[in-house]
Tab-separated table of C-alpha atoms in Angstrom:
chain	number	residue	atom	x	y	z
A	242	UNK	CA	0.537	-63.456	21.499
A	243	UNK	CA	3.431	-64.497	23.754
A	244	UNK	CA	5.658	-61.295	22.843
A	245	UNK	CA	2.494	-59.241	22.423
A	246	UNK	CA	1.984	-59.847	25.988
A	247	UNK	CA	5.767	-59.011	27.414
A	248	UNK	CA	5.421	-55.834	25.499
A	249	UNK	CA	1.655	-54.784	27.219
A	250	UNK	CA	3.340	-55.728	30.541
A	251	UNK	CA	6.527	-53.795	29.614
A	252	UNK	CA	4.140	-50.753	29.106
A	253	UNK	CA	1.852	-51.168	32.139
A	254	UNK	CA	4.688	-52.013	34.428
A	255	UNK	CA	5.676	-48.287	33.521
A	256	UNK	CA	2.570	-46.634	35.783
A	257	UNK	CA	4.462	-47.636	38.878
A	258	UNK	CA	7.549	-45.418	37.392
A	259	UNK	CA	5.399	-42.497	35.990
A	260	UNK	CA	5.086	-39.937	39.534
A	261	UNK	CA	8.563	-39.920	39.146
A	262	UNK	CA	9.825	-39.587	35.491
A	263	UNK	CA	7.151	-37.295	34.831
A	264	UNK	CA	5.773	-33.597	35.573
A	265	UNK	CA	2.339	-34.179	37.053
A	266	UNK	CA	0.006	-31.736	37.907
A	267	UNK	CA	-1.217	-32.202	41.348
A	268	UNK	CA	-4.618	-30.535	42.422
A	269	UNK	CA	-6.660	-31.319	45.687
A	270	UNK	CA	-10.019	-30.572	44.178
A	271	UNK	CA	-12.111	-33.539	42.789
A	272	UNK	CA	-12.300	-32.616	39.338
A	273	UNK	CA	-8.706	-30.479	38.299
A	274	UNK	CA	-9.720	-27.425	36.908
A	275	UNK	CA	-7.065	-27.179	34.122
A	276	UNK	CA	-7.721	-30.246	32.382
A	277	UNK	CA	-9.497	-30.742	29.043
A	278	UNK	CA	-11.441	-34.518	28.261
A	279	UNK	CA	-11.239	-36.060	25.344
A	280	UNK	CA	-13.400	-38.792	22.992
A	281	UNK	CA	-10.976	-41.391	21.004
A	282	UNK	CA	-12.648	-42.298	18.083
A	283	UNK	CA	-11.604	-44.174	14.445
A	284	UNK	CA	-12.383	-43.881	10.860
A	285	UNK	CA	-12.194	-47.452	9.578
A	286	UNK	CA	-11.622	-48.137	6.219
A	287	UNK	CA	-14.434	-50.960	5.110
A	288	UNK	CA	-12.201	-52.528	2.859
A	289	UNK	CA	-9.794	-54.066	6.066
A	290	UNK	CA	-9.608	-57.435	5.554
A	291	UNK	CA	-8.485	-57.222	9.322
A	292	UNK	CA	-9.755	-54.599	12.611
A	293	UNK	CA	-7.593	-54.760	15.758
A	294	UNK	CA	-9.608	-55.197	18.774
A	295	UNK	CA	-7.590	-52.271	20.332
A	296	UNK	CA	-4.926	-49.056	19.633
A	297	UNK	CA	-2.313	-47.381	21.497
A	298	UNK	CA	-2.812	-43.864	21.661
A	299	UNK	CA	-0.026	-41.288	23.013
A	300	UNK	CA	-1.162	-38.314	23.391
A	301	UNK	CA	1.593	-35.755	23.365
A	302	UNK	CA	1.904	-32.032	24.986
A	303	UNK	CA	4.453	-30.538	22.673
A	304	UNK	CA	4.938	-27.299	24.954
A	305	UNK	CA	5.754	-27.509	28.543
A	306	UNK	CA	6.226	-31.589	27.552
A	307	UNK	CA	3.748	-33.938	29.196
A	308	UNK	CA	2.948	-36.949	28.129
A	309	UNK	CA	0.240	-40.234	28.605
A	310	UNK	CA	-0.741	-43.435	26.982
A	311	UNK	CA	-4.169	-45.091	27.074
A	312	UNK	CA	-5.516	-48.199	25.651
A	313	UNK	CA	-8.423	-47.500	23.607
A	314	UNK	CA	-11.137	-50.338	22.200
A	315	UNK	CA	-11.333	-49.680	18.033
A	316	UNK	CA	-14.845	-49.814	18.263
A	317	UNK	CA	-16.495	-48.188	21.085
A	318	UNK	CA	-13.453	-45.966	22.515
A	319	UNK	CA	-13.775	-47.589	25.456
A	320	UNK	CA	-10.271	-48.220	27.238
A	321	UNK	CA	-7.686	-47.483	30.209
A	322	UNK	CA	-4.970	-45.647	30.827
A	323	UNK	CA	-1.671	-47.455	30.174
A	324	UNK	CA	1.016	-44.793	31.140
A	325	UNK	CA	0.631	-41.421	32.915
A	326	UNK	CA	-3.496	-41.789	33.875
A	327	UNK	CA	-4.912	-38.336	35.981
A	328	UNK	CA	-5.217	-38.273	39.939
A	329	UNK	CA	-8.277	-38.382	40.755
A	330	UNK	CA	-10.566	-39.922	43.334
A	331	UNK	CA	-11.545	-43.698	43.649
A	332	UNK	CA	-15.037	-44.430	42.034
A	333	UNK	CA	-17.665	-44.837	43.976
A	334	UNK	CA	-16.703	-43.436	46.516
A	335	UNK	CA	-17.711	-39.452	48.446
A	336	UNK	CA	-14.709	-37.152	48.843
A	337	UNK	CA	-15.346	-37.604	52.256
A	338	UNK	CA	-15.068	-41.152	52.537
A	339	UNK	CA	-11.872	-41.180	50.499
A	340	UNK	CA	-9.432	-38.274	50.105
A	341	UNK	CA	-6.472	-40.408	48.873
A	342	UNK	CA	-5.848	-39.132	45.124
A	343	UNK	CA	-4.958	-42.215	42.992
A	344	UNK	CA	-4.296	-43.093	39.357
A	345	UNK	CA	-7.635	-43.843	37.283
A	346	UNK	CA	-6.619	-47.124	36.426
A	347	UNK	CA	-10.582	-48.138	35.666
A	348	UNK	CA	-11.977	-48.130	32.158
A	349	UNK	CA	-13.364	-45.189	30.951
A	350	UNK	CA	-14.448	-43.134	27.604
A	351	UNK	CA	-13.622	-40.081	28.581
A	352	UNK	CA	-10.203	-39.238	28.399
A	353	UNK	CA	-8.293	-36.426	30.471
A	354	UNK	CA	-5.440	-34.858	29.876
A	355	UNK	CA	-3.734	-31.167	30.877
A	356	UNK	CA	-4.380	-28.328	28.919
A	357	UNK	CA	-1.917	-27.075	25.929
A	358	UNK	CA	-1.393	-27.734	22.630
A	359	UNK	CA	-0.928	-31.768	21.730
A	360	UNK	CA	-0.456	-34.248	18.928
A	361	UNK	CA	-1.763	-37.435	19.021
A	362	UNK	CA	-0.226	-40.841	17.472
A	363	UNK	CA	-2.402	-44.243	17.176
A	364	UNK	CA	-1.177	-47.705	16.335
A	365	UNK	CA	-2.162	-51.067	17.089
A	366	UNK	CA	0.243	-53.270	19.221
A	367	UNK	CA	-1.056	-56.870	17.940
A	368	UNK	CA	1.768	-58.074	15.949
A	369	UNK	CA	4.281	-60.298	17.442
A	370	UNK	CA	6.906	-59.701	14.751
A	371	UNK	CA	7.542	-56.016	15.585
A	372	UNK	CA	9.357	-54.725	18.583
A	373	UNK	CA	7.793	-51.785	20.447
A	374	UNK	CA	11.073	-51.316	22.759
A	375	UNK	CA	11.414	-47.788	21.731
A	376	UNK	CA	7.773	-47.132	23.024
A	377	UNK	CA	8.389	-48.058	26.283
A	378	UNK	CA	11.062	-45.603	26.579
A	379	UNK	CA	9.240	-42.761	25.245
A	380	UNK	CA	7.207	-43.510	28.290
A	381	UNK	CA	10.136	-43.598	30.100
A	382	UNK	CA	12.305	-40.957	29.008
A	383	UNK	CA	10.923	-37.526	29.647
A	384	UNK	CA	13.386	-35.870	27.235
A	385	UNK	CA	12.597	-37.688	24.053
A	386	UNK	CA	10.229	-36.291	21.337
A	387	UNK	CA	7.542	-37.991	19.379
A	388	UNK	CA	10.508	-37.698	16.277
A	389	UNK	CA	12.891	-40.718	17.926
A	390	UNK	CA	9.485	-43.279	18.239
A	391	UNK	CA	10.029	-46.149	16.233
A	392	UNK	CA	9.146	-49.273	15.833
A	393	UNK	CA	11.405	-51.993	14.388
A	394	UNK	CA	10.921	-55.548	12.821
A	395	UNK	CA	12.384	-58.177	15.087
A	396	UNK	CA	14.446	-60.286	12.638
A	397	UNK	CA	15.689	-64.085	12.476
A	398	UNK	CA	18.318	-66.450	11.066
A	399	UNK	CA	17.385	-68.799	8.641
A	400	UNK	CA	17.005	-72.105	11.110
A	401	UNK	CA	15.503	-70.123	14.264
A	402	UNK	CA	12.454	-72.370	15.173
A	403	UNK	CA	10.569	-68.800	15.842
A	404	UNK	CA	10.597	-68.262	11.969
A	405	UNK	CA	6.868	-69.404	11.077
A	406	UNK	CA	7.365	-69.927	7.178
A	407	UNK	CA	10.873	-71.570	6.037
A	408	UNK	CA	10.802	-72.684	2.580
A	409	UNK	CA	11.692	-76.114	2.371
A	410	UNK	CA	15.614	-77.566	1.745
A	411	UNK	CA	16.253	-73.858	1.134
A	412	UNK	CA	19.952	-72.825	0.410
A	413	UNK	CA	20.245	-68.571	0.920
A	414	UNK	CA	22.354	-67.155	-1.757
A	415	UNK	CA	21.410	-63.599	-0.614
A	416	UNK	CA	23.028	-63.977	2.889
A	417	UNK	CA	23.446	-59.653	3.612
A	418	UNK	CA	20.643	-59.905	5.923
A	419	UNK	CA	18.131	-61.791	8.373
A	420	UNK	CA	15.050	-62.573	7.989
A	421	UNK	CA	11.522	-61.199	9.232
A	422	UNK	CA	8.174	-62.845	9.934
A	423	UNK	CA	5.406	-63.119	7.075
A	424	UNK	CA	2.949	-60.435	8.078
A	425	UNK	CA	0.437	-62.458	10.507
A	426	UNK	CA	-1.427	-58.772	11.078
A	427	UNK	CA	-1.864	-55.708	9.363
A	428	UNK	CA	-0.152	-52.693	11.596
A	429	UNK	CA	-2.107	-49.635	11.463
A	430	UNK	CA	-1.118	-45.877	12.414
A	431	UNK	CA	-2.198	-42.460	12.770
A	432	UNK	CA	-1.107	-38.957	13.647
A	433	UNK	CA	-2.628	-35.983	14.283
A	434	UNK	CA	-1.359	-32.742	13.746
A	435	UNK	CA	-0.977	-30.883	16.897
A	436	UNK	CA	-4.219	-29.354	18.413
A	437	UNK	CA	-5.031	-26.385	21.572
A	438	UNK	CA	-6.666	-28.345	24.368
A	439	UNK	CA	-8.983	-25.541	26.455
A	440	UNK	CA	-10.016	-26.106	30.057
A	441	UNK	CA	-12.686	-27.873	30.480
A	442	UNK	CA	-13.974	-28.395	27.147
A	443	UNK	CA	-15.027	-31.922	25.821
A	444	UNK	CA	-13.012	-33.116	22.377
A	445	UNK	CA	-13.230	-35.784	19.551
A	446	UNK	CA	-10.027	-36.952	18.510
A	447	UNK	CA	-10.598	-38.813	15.490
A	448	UNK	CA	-8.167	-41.587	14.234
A	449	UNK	CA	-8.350	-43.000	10.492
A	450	UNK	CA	-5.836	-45.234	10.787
A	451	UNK	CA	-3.722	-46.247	7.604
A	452	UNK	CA	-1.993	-49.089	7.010
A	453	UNK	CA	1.805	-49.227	7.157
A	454	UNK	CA	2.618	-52.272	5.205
A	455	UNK	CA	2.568	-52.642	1.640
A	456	UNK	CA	0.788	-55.215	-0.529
A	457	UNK	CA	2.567	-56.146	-3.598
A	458	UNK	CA	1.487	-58.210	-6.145
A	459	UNK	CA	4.110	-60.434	-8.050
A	460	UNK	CA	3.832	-61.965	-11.241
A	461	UNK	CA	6.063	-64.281	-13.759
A	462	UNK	CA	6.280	-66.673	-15.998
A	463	UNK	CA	7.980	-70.092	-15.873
A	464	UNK	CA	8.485	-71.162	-19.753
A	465	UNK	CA	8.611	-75.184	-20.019
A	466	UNK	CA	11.702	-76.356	-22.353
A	467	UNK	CA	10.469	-80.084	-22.813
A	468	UNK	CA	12.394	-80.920	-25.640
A	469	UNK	CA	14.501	-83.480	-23.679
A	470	UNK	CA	11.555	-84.571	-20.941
A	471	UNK	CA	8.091	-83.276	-20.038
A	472	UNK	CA	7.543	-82.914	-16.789
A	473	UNK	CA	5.254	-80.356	-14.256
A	474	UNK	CA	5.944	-77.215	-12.349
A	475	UNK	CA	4.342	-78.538	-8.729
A	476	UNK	CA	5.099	-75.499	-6.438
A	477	UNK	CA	6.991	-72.185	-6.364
A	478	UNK	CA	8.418	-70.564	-3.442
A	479	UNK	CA	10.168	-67.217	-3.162
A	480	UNK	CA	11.934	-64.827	-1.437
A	481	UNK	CA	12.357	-60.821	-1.407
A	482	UNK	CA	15.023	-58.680	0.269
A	483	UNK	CA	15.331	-55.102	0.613
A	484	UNK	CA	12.677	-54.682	3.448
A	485	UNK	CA	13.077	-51.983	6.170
A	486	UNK	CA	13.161	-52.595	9.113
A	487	UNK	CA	12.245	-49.640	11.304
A	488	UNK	CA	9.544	-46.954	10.967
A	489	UNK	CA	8.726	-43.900	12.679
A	490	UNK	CA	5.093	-43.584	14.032
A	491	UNK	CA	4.772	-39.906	14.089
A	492	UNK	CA	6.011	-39.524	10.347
A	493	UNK	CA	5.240	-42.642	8.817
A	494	UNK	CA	8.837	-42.826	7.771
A	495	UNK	CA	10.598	-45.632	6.827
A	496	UNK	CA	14.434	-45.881	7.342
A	497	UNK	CA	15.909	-47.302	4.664
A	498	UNK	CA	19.518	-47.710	5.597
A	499	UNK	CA	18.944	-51.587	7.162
A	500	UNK	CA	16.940	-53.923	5.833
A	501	UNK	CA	15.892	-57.874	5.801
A	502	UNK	CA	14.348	-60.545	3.846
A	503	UNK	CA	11.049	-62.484	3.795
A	504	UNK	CA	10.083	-65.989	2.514
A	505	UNK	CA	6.854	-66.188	1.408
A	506	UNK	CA	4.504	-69.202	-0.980
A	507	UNK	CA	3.113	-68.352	-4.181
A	508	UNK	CA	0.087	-69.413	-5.177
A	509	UNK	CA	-1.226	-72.588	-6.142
A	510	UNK	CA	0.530	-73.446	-9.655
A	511	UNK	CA	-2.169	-75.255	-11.560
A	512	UNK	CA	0.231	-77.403	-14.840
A	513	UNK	CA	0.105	-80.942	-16.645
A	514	UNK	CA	2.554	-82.237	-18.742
A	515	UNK	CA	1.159	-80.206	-22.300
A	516	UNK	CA	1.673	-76.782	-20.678
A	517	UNK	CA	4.246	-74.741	-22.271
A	518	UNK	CA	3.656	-71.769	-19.437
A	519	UNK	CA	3.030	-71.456	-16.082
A	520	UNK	CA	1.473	-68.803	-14.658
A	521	UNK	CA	2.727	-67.818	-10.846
A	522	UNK	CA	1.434	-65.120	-8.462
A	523	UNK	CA	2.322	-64.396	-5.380
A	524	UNK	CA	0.540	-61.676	-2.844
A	525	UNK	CA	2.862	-60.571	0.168
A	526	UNK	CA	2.731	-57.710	2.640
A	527	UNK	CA	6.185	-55.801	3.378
A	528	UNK	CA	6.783	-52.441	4.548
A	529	UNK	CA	8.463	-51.889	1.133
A	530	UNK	CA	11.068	-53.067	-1.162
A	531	UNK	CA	14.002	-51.285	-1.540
A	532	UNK	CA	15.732	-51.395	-5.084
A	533	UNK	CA	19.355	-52.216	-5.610
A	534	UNK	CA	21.963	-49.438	-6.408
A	535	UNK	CA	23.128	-51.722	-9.653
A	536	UNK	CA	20.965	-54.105	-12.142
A	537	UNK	CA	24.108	-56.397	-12.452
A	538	UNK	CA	24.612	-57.334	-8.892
A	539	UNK	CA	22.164	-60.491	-6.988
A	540	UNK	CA	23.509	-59.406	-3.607
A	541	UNK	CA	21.682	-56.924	-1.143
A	542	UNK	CA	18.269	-55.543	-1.624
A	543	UNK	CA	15.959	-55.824	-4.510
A	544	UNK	CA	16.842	-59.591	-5.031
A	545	UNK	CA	13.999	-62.320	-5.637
A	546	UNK	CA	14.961	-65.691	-5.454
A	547	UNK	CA	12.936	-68.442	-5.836
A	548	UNK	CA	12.915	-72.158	-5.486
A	549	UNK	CA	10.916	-74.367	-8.265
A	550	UNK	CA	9.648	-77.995	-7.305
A	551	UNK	CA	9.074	-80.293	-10.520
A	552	UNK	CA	8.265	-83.720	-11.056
A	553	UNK	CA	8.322	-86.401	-13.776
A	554	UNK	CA	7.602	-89.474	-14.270
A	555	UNK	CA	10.374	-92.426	-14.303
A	556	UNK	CA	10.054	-95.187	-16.308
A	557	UNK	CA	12.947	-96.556	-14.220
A	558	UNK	CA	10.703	-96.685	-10.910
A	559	UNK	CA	7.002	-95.924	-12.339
A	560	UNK	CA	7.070	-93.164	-10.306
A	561	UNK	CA	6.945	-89.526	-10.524
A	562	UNK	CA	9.930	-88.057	-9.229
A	563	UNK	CA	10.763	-84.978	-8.153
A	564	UNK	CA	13.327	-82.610	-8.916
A	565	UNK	CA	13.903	-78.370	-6.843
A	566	UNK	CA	15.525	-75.476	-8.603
A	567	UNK	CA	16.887	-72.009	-6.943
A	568	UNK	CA	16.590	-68.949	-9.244
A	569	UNK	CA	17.259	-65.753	-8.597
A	570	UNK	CA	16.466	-62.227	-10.039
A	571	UNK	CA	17.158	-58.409	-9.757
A	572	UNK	CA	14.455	-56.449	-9.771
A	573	UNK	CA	16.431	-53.324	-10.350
A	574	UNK	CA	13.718	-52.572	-13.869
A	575	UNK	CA	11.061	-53.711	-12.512
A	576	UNK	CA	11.302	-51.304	-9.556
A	577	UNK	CA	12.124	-48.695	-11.128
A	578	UNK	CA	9.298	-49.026	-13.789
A	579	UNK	CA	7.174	-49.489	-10.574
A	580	UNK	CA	8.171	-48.135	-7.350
A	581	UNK	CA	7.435	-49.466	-4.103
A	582	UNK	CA	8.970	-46.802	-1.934
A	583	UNK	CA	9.258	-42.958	-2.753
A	584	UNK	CA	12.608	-41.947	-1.392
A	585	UNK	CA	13.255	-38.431	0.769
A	586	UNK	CA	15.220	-35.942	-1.797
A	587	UNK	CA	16.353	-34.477	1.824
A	588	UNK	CA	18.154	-37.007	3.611
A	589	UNK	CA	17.955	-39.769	1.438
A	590	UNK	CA	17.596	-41.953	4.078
A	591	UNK	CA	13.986	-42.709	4.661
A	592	UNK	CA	11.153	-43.487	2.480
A	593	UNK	CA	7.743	-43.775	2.366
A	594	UNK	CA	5.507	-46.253	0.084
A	595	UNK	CA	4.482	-44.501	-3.007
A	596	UNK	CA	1.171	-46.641	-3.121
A	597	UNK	CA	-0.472	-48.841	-1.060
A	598	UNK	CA	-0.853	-51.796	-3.511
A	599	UNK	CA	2.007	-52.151	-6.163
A	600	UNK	CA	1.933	-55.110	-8.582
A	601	UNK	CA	5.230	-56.222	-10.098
A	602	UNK	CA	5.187	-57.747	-13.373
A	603	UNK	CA	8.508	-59.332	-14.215
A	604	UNK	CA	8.502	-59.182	-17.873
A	605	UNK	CA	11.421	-61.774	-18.560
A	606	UNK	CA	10.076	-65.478	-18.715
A	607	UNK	CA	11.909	-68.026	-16.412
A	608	UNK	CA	13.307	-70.834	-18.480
A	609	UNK	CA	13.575	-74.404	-16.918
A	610	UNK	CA	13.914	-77.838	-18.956
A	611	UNK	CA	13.801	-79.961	-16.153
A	612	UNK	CA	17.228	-80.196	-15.518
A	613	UNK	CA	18.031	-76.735	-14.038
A	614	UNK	CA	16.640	-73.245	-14.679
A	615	UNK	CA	18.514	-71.438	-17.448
A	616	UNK	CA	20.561	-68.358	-18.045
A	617	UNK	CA	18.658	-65.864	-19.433
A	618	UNK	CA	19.858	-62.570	-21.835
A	619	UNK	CA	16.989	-60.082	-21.288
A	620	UNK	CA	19.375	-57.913	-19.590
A	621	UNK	CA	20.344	-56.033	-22.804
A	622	UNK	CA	16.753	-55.166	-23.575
A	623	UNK	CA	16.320	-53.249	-20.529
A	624	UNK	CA	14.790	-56.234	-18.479
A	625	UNK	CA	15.444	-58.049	-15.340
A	626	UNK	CA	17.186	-61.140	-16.464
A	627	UNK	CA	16.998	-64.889	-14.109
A	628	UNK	CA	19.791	-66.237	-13.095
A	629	UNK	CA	20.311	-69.743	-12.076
A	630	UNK	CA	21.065	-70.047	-8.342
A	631	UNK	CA	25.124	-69.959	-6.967
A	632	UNK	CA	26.898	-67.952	-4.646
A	633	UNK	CA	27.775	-64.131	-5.587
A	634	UNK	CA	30.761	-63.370	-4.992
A	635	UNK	CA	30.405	-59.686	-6.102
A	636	UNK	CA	29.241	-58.202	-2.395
A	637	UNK	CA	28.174	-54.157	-2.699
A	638	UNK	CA	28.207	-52.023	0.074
A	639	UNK	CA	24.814	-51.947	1.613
């Protein structure tokens, strides 16, 4: 909330700036002639397991450039202006007690802009893990186009006390690249493809706003060797690389060139001693996963490790004690069996998810006998293979 807050300052601080950074149409009559009103309304999906109270809209004059921002309730369409609001007279007030034009800073519902032909972009500004820098100088900067606005994860080293999920006594053999926070809200965007405004005419601008992040499901199988001891799986832990880190709001676009890494739980393991399998499943939300250039490499992006806590009981102490394993995994058949991005043939540099819900089912079974997690051979039969944890030394260009 903290950071959300710098970043709504950041963008309001930016009206005292506007008369001067930006062509403004100045007119001495009480309502300006050449100016068309708008409704901001939103088409939410039912199935959103979260709503943001509120979304940033920007609406955009693509010819003779002119630009504003407003703040805009997800429910009602209710808001204020945030960047670039009309001149107009103070409410409540007679033209002749007041002739002072001012910025309508008040809320409103009805929306008014200059006349020409516009596009419209709407996202919510809620999550504190995402840094909306290059939004404040679109406001800023006259010059630059709807095509430079993105947004970009804010990322972290493994022991920064802002990280909000650290898997415990965790060792990173996948060091390429920082980390970013476990999705705390869903970010939603829309665009609109650019529309004639008319003088004096009343329009609905109608948002159905899409999620940008990606769920994806992930599924494996721990297979118990207790030839030598039984003992339980307790709790599984993971992380994923490969995750961009910048998208552009008026495309959608992810750019795929830089990415980082998330740690995320899986779910409750449920296992006694007798269990031969255990089931694990883990449901995270990531802009995407981008697969590795090689299947033979557990450096860069596309790499799942994981870190396995077992127990057993001692005779020694008559006590159960408890015993943590780091795997790791390439994904490289896995995503390519199941995509979670759809590259761009034309620049190969930025992506977009090819669904919004992928599920990856690991096929290979990860062995552990209670001692370590072991070396597995599915890689000649065309599937990912486990690895047990240790430092690669065989670093690809990213």
């Amino acid at each position: 909330m903290k950071v959300w807050m710098t970043n709504a300052l950041c963008l309001i601080a930016l009206l005292a700036m506007w008369a001067c950074q930006v062509d403004v149409e100045l007119c001495d009559e009480p309502e300006h002639p050449h100016r068309a009103r708008l409704v901001y309304s939103f088409n939410w999906d039912k199935t959103n397991t979260f709503t943001p109270d509120s979304m940033t809209v920007l609406s955009n004059r693509v010819v003779n450039m002119w630009k504003s921002g407003m703040s805009v309730n997800s429910k009602n369409g209710g808001g204020t202006y945030i960047f670039n609001p009309p001149l107009d007279y103070r409410p409540g007030t007679s033209s002749s007690e007041n002739r002072t034009l001012e910025p309508v800073t008040w809320k409103t519902a009805l929306y008014k802009v200059p006349v020409g032909e516009y596009k419209f972009i709407a996202f919510n500004m809620e999550a504190e893990e995402l840094d909306y820098s290059h939004v404040s100088e679109y406001f800023s900067n006259p010059e630059m186009p709807t095509s430079e606005l993105n947004i970009t994860y804010r990322t972290y080293r493994q022991g920064d006390s802002g990280l909000h999920f650290i898997i415990p006594s965790w060792t990173d053999y996948n060091s390429y690249a920082h980390y970013i926070q476990p999705s705390t809200h869903a970010l939603y965007y829309d665009t609109l493809s650019t529309r004639e405004l008319s003088s004096g005419q009343i329009y609905e601008i109608k948002f159905s706003p899409k999620e940008l992040t990606q769920q994806v499901n992930i599924n494996f199988n721990i297979k118990k060797v207790t030839s030598k001891q039984k003992f339980t799986v307790d709790s599984v832990f993971g992380e994923i690389s490969g995750l961009p880190l910048s998208v552009n709001l008026a495309t959608g676009a992810l750019h795929i060139e830089r990415t980082g890494k998330m740690m995320f739980p899986a779910a409750k393991i449920k296992d006694t001693e007798t269990s031969s399998t255990v089931a694990c499943h883990a449901e995270i939300h990531v802009p995407g996963i981008v697969r590795s250039r090689m299947d033979n490499v557990y450096f860069g992006p596309g790499i799942m490790q994981v870190m396995i806590y077992c127990s057993a009981y001692s005779a020694d102490t008559g006590k159960r004690e408890v015993k943590k394993f780091q795997g790791k995994i390439n994904l490289y058949n896995t995503l390519t069996a199941t995509p979670s991005l759809k590259l761009n043939s034309e620049d190969r540099q930025t992506a977009k998810v090819a669904a919004r819900t992928v599920t990856l089912n690991i096929k290979s079974n990860m062995e552990v006998d209670g001692e370590k997690i072991l070396e597995s051979s599915d890689a000649a039969s065309g599937l990912d293979a486990w690895r047990s944890a240790k430092e690669e030394t065989n670093i690809v260009d990213m």
